[in-house]
mmCIF file of C-alpha atoms in Angstrom:
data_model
loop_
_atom_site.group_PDB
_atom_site.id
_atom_site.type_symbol
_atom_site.label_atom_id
_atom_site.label_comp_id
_atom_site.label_asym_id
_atom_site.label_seq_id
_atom_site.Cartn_x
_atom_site.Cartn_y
_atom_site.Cartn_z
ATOM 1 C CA UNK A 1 109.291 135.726 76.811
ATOM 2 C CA UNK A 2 106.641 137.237 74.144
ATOM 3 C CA UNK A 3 105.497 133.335 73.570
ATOM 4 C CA UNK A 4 102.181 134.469 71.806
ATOM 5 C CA UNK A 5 101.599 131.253 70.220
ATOM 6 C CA UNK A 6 100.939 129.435 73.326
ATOM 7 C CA UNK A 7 99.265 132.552 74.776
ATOM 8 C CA UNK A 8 96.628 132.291 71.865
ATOM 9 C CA UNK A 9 95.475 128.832 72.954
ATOM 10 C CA UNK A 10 93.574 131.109 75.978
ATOM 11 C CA UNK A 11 91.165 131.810 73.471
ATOM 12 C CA UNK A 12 90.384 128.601 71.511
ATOM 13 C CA UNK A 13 87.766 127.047 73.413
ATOM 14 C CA UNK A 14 86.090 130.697 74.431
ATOM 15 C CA UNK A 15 83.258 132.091 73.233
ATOM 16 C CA UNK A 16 82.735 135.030 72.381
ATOM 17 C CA UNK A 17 79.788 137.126 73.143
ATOM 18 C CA UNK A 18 76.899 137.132 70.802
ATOM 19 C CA UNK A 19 73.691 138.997 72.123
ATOM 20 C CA UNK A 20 71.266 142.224 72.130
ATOM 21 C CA UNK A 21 73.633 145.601 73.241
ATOM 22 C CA UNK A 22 71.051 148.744 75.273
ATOM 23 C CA UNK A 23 71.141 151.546 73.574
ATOM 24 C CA UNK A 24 74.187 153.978 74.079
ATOM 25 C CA UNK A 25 76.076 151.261 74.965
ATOM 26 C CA UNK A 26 79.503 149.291 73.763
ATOM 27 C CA UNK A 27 80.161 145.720 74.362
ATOM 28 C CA UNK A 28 83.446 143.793 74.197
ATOM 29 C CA UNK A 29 84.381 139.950 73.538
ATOM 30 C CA UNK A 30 83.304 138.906 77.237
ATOM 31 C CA UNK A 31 79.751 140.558 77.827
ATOM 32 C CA UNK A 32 81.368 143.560 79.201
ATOM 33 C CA UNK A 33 79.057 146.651 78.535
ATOM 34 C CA UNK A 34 80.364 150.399 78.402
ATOM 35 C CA UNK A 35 78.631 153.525 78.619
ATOM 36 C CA UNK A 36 79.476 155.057 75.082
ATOM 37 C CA UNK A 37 79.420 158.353 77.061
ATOM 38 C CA UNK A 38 82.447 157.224 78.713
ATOM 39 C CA UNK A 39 83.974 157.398 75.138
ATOM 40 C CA UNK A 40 82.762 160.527 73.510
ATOM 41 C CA UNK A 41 86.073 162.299 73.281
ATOM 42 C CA UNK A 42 87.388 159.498 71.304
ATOM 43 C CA UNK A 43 83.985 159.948 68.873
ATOM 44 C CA UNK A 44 82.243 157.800 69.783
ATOM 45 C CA UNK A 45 78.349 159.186 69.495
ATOM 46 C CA UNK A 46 76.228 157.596 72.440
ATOM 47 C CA UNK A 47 73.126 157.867 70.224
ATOM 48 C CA UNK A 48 74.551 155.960 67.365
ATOM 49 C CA UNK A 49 75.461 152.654 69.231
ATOM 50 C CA UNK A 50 73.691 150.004 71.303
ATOM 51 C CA UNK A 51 70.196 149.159 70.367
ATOM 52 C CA UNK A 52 71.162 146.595 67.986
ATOM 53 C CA UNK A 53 72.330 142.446 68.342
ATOM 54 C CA UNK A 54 76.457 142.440 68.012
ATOM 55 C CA UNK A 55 78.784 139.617 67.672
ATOM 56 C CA UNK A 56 82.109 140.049 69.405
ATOM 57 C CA UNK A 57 85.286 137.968 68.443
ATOM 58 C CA UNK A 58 87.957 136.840 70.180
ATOM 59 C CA UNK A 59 91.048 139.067 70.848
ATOM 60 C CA UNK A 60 93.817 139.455 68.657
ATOM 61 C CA UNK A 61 97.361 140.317 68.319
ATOM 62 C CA UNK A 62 96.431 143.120 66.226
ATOM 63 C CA UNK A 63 94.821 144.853 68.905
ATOM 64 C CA UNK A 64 97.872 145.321 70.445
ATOM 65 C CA UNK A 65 97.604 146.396 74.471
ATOM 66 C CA UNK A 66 94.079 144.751 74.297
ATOM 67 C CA UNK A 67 95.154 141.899 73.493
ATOM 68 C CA UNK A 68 97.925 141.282 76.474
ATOM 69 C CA UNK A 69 95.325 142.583 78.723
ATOM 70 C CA UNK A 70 92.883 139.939 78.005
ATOM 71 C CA UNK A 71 95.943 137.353 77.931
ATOM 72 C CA UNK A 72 96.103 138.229 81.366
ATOM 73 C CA UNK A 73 92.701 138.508 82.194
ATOM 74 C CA UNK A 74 92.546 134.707 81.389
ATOM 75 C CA UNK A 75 95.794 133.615 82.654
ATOM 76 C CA UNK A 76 95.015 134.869 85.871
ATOM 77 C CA UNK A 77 91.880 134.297 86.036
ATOM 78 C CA UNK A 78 92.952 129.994 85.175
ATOM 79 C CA UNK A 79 95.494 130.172 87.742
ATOM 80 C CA UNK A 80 93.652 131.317 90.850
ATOM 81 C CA UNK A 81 92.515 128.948 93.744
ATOM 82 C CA UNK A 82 90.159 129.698 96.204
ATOM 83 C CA UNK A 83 89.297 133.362 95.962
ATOM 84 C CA UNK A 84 90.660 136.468 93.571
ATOM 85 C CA UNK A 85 91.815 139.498 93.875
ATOM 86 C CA UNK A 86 92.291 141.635 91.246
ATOM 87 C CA UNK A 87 94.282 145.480 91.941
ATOM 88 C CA UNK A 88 93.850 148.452 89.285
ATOM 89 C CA UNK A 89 96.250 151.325 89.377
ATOM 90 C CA UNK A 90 95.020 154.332 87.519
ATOM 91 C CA UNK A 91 91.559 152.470 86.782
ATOM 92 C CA UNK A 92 89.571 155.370 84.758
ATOM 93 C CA UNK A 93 86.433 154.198 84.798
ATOM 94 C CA UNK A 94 87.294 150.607 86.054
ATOM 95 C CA UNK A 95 88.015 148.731 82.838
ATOM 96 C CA UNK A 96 90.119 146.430 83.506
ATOM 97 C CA UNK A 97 88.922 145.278 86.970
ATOM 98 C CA UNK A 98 85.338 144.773 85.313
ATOM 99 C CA UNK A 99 86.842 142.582 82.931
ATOM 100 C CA UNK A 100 88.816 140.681 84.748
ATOM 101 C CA UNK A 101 85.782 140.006 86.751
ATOM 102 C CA UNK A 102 83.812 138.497 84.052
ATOM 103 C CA UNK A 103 86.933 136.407 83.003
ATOM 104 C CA UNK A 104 86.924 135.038 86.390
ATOM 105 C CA UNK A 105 83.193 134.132 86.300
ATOM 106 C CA UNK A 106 82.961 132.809 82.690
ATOM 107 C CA UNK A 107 86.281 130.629 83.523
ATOM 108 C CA UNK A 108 86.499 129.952 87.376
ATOM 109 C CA UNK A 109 84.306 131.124 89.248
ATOM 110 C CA UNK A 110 84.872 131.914 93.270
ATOM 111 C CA UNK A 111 84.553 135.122 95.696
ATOM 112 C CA UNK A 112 86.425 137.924 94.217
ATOM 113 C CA UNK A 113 87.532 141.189 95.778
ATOM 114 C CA UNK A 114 88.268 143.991 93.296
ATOM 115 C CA UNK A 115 90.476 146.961 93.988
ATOM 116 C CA UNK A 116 90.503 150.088 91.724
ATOM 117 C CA UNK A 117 92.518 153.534 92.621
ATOM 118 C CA UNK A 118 91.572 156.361 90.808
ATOM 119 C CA UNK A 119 92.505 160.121 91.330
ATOM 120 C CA UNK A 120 89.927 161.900 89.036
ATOM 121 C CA UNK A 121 86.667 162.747 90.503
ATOM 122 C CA UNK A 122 84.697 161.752 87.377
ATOM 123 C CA UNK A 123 86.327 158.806 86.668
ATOM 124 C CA UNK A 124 85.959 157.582 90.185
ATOM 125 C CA UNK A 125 81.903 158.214 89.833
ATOM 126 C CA UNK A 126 82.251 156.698 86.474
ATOM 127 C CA UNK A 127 84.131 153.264 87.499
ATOM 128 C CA UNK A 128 81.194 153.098 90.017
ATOM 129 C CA UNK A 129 78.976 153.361 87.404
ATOM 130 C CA UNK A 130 80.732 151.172 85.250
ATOM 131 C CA UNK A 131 80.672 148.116 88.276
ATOM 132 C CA UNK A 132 76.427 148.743 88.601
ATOM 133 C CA UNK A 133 76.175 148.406 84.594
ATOM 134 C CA UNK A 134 77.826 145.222 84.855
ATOM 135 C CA UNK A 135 75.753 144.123 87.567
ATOM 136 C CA UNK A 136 78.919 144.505 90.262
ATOM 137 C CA UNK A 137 77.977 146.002 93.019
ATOM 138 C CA UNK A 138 80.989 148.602 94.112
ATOM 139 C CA UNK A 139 79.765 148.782 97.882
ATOM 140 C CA UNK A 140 81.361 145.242 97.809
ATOM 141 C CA UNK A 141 84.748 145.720 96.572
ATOM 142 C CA UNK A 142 87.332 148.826 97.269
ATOM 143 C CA UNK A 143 87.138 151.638 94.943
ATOM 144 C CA UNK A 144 89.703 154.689 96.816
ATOM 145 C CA UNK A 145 89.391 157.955 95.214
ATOM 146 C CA UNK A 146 93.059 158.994 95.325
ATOM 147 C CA UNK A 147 96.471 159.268 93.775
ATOM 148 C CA UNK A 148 99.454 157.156 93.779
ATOM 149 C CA UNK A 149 102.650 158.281 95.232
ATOM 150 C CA UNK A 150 105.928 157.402 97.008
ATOM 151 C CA UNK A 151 104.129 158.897 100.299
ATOM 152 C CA UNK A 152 100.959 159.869 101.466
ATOM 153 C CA UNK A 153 101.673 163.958 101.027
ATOM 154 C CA UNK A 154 99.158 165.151 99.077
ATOM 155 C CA UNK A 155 99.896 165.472 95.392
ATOM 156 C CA UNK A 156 99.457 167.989 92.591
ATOM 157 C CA UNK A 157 96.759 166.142 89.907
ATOM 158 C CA UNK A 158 95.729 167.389 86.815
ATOM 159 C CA UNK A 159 91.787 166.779 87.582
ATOM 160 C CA UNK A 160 89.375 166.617 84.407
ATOM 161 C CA UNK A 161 89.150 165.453 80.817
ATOM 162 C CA UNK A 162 87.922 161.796 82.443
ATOM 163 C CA UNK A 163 87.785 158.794 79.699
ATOM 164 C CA UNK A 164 91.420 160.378 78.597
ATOM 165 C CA UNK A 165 93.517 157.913 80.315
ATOM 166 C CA UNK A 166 95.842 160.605 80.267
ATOM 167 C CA UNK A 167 95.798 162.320 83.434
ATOM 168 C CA UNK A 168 99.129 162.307 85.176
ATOM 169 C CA UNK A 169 100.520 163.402 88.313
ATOM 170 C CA UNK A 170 104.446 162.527 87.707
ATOM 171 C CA UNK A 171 105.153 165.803 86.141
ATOM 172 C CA UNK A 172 102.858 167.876 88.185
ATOM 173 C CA UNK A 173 105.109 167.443 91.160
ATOM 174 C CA UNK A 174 108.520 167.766 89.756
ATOM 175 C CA UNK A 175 110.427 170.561 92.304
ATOM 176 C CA UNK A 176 110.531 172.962 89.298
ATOM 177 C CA UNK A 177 106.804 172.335 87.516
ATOM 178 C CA UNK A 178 105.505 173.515 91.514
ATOM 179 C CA UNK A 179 107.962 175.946 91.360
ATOM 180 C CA UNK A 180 106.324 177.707 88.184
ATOM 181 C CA UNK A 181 102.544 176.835 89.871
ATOM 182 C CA UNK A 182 103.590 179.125 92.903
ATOM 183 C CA UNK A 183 104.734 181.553 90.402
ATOM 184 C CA UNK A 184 101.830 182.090 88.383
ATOM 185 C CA UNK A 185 100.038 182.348 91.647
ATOM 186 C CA UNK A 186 102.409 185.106 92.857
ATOM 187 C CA UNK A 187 101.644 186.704 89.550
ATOM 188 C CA UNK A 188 98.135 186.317 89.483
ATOM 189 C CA UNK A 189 95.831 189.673 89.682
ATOM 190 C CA UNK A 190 93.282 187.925 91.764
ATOM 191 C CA UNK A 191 95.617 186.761 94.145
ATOM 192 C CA UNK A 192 93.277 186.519 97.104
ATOM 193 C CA UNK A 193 90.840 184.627 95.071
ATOM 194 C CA UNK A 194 93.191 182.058 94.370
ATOM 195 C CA UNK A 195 94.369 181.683 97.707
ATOM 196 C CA UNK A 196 91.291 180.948 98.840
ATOM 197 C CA UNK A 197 90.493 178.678 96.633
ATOM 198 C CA UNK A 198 93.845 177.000 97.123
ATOM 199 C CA UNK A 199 93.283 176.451 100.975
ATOM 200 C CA UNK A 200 89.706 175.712 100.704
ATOM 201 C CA UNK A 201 89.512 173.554 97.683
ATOM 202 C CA UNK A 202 92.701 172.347 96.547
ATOM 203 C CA UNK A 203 92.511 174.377 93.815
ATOM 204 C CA UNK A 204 95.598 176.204 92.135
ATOM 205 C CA UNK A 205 93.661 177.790 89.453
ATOM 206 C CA UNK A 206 96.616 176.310 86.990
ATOM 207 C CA UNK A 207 95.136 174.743 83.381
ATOM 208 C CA UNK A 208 96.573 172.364 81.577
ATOM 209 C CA UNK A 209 96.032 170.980 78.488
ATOM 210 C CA UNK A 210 96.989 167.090 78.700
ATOM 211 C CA UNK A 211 97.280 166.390 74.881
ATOM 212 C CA UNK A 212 97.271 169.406 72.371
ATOM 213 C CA UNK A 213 95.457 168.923 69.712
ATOM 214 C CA UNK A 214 92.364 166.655 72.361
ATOM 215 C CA UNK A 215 91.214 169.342 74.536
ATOM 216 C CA UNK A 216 92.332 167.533 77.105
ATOM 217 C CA UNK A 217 91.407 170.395 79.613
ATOM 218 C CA UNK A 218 92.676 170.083 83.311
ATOM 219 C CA UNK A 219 93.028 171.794 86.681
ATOM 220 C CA UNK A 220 95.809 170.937 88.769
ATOM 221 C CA UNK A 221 94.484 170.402 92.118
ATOM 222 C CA UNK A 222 95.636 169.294 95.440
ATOM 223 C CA UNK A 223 94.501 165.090 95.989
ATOM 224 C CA UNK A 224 95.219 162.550 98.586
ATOM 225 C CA UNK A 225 98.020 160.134 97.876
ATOM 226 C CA UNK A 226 98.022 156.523 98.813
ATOM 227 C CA UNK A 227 101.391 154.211 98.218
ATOM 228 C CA UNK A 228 102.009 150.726 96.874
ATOM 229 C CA UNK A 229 102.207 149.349 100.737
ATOM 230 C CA UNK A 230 99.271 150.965 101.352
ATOM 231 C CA UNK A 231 96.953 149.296 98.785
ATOM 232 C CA UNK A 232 98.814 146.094 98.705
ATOM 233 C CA UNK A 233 99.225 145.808 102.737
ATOM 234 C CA UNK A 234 95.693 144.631 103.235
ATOM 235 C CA UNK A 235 95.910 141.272 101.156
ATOM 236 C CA UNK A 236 97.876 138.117 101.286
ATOM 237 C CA UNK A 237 97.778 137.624 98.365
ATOM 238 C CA UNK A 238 96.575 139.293 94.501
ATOM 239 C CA UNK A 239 95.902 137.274 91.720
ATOM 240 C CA UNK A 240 96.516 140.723 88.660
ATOM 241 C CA UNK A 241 98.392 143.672 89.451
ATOM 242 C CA UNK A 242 97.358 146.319 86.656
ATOM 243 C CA UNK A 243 98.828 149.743 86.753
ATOM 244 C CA UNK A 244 98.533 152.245 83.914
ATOM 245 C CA UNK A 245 99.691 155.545 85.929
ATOM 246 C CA UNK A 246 101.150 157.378 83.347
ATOM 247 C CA UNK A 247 104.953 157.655 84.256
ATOM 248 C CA UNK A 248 104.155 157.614 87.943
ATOM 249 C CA UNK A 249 105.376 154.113 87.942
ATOM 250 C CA UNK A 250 108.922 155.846 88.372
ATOM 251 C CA UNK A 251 108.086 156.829 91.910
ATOM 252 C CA UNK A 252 105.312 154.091 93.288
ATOM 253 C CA UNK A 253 106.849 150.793 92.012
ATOM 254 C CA UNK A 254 110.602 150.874 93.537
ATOM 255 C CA UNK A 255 109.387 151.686 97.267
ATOM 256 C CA UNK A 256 107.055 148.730 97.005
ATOM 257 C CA UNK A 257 108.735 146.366 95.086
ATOM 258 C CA UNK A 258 109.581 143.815 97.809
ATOM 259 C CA UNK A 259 106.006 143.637 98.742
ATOM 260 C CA UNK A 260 104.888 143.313 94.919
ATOM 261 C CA UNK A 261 107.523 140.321 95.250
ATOM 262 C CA UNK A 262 105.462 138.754 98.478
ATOM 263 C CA UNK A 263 102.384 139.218 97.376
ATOM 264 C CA UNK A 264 101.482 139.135 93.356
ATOM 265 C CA UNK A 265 100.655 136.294 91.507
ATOM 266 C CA UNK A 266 100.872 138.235 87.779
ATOM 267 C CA UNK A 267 101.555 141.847 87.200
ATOM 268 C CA UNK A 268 100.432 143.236 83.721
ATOM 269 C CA UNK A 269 101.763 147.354 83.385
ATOM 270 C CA UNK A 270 101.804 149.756 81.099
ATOM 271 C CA UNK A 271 105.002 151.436 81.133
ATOM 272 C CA UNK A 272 105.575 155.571 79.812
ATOM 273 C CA UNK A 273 108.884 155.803 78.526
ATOM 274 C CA UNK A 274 112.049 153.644 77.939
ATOM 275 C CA UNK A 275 113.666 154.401 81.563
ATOM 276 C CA UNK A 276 110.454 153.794 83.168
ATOM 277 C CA UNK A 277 109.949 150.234 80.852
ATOM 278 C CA UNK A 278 113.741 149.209 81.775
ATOM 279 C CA UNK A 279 113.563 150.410 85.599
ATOM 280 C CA UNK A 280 110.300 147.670 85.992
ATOM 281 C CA UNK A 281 111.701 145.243 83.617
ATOM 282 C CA UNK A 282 115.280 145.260 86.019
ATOM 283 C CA UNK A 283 112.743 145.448 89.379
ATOM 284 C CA UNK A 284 110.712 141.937 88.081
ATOM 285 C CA UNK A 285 113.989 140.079 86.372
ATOM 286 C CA UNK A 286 115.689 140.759 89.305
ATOM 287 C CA UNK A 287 113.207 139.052 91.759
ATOM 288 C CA UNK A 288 112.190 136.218 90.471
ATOM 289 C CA UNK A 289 109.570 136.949 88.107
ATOM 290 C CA UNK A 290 109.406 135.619 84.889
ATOM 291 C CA UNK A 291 108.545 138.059 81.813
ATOM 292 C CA UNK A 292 106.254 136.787 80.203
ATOM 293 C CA UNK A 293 105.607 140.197 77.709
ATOM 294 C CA UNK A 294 108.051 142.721 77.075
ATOM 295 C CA UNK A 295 107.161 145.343 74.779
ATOM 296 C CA UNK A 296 109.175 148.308 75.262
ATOM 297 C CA UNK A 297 106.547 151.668 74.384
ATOM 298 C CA UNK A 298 106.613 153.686 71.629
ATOM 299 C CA UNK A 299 107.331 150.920 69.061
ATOM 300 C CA UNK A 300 105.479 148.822 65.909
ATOM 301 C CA UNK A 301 106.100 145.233 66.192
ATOM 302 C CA UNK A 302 105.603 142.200 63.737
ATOM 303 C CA UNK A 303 104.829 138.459 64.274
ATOM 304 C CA UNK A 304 103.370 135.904 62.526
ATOM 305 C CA UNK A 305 100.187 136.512 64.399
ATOM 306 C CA UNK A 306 99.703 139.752 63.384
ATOM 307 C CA UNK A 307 101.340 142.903 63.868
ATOM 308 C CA UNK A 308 100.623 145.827 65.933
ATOM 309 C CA UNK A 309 101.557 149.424 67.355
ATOM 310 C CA UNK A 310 102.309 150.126 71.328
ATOM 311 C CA UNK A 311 101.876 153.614 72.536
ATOM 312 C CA UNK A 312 102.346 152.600 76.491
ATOM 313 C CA UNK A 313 104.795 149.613 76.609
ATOM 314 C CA UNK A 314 103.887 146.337 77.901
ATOM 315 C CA UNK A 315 105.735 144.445 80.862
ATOM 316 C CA UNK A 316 103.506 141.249 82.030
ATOM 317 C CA UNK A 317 105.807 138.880 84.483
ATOM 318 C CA UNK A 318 104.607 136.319 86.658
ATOM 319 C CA UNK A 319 106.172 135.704 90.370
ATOM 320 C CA UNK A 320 107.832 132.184 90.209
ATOM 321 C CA UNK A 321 107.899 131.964 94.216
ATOM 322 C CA UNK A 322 104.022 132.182 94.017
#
């Protein structure tokens, strides 16, 4: 477990990429171009990037999350046979599937299916966006505009502020958090109105702000809810598992976990909290998956290699009996 020395020996023979960038775009170490206005609530200025020729280098442990992501990104990417499939859970704007893709074709190439679930409206439009740009076309793969859940009951999401990442339905649905939602609408002068809205849109009418201090900006909405059996069900097998749901791992993982356990190669998550990390980490040990990362969240870490910071934790583990 947390090996990175023989984990760095992914990148020794890899190039990195070297080339012109469009204007108002990002690249990363594998080719892998971003629309900057993806980023602009992190400050990023679309009109100051791109248009220039950028050398990328290879990932390293200083990056932190980045780092493990592109560890796995390779690692599955080396081990598959035949034909990939790659699964993102909470995709944003499709990140991590796109660049798993282009470790596939830069290191093994073979037909691929990608798989990206996404609640947010934007987001979903902007993952599609983000396949085209990258010369992926989505009409190929399985993009599902919905949330993740322990049923298919429609959930309460918190729907704007895409390129946050930080959208999460977990606490939107505790008993008492709806509670408090039917309140306000009880309270509300323009009752009706909401009402209305509520049966013909989804729409509670309740803000919320997903990180003071971001104008993070939301409306909690009604979406449609897919489970773990339900995305996984269709495959016999998937190369990477990737979820970053932000704490709904508590309620989507343990229903599925015996199908995880017939059917994933590698899992890479990001974990939101300490019971959340150790509830996955106690699912994968006790199943026959070997951890290969184990970072619990919230923590600075140091190794020879470098050290670095984890806001989600880290739990990669590979399935032994696969």
């Amino acid at each position: 477990m947390n090996d990175i020395r023989s984990q760095l020996a992914l990148f020794d023979d890899f190039e990195p990429f070297s080339g012109h960038v469009p204007k108002g775009f990002l690249v990363d170490f594998l080719g892998c171009l971003t629309d900057a206005t993806f980023r602009t609530m992190w400050g990023v200025d679309p009109d100051q990037v791109g248009n220039e020729h950028v050398a990328t280098q290879r990932p390293t442990v200083a990056s932190g999350e980045a780092f493990f992501e592109a560890v796995d990104w390779f690692a599955a990417a080396l081990d598959a046979r035949d034909s990939y499939t790659m699964i993102t859970l909470g995709a944003c704007y499709g990140a991590q599937a796109v660049d798993a893709f282009r470790a596939l074709q830069r290191l093994n190439p073979m037909p691929a299916k990608l798989v990206a679930v996404e609640p947010d409206p934007e987001n979903f439009a902007w993952t599609q966006r983000h396949f085209r740009d990258n010369r992926i076309d989505p009409s190929r793969h399985w993009l599902l505009n919905c949330a993740l859940s322990d049923s298919n009951r429609p959930v309460l999401f918190p729907v704007g502020a895409p390129g946050s990442g930080s959208n999460n339905c977990f606490s939107t649905n505790h008993a008492s958090t709806r509670l408090s939602y039917a309140q306000f609408l009880r309270d509300d002068p323009h009752l009706a109105e909401r009402v209305s809205n509520l049966i013909l849109e989804g729409d509670t009418g309740v803000e919320v702000d997903l990180a003071p201090g971001y104008d993070f900006r939301t409306r909690v909405n009604f979406v449609s809810a897919v489970t773990l059996a339900d995305v996984l069900g269709p495959f016999d097998r998937i190369d990477l598992l990737e979820a970053d749901i932000q704490q709904s791992e508590m309620v989507v993982f343990p229903p599925g976990m015996d199908l995880v356990k017939a059917k994933v190669k590698r899992a890479h998550i990001g974990t939101h909290g300490i019971e959340a990390h150790d509830m996955l980490l106690q699912a994968f040990s006790t199943r026959r998956f070997e951890i290969v990362f184990n970072y619990p969240p919230d923590s600075d870490y140091e190794t020879p290699w470098g050290s670095f910071h984890v806001g989600d934790g880290i739990i990669t583990a590979r399935n032994l009996d696969l």
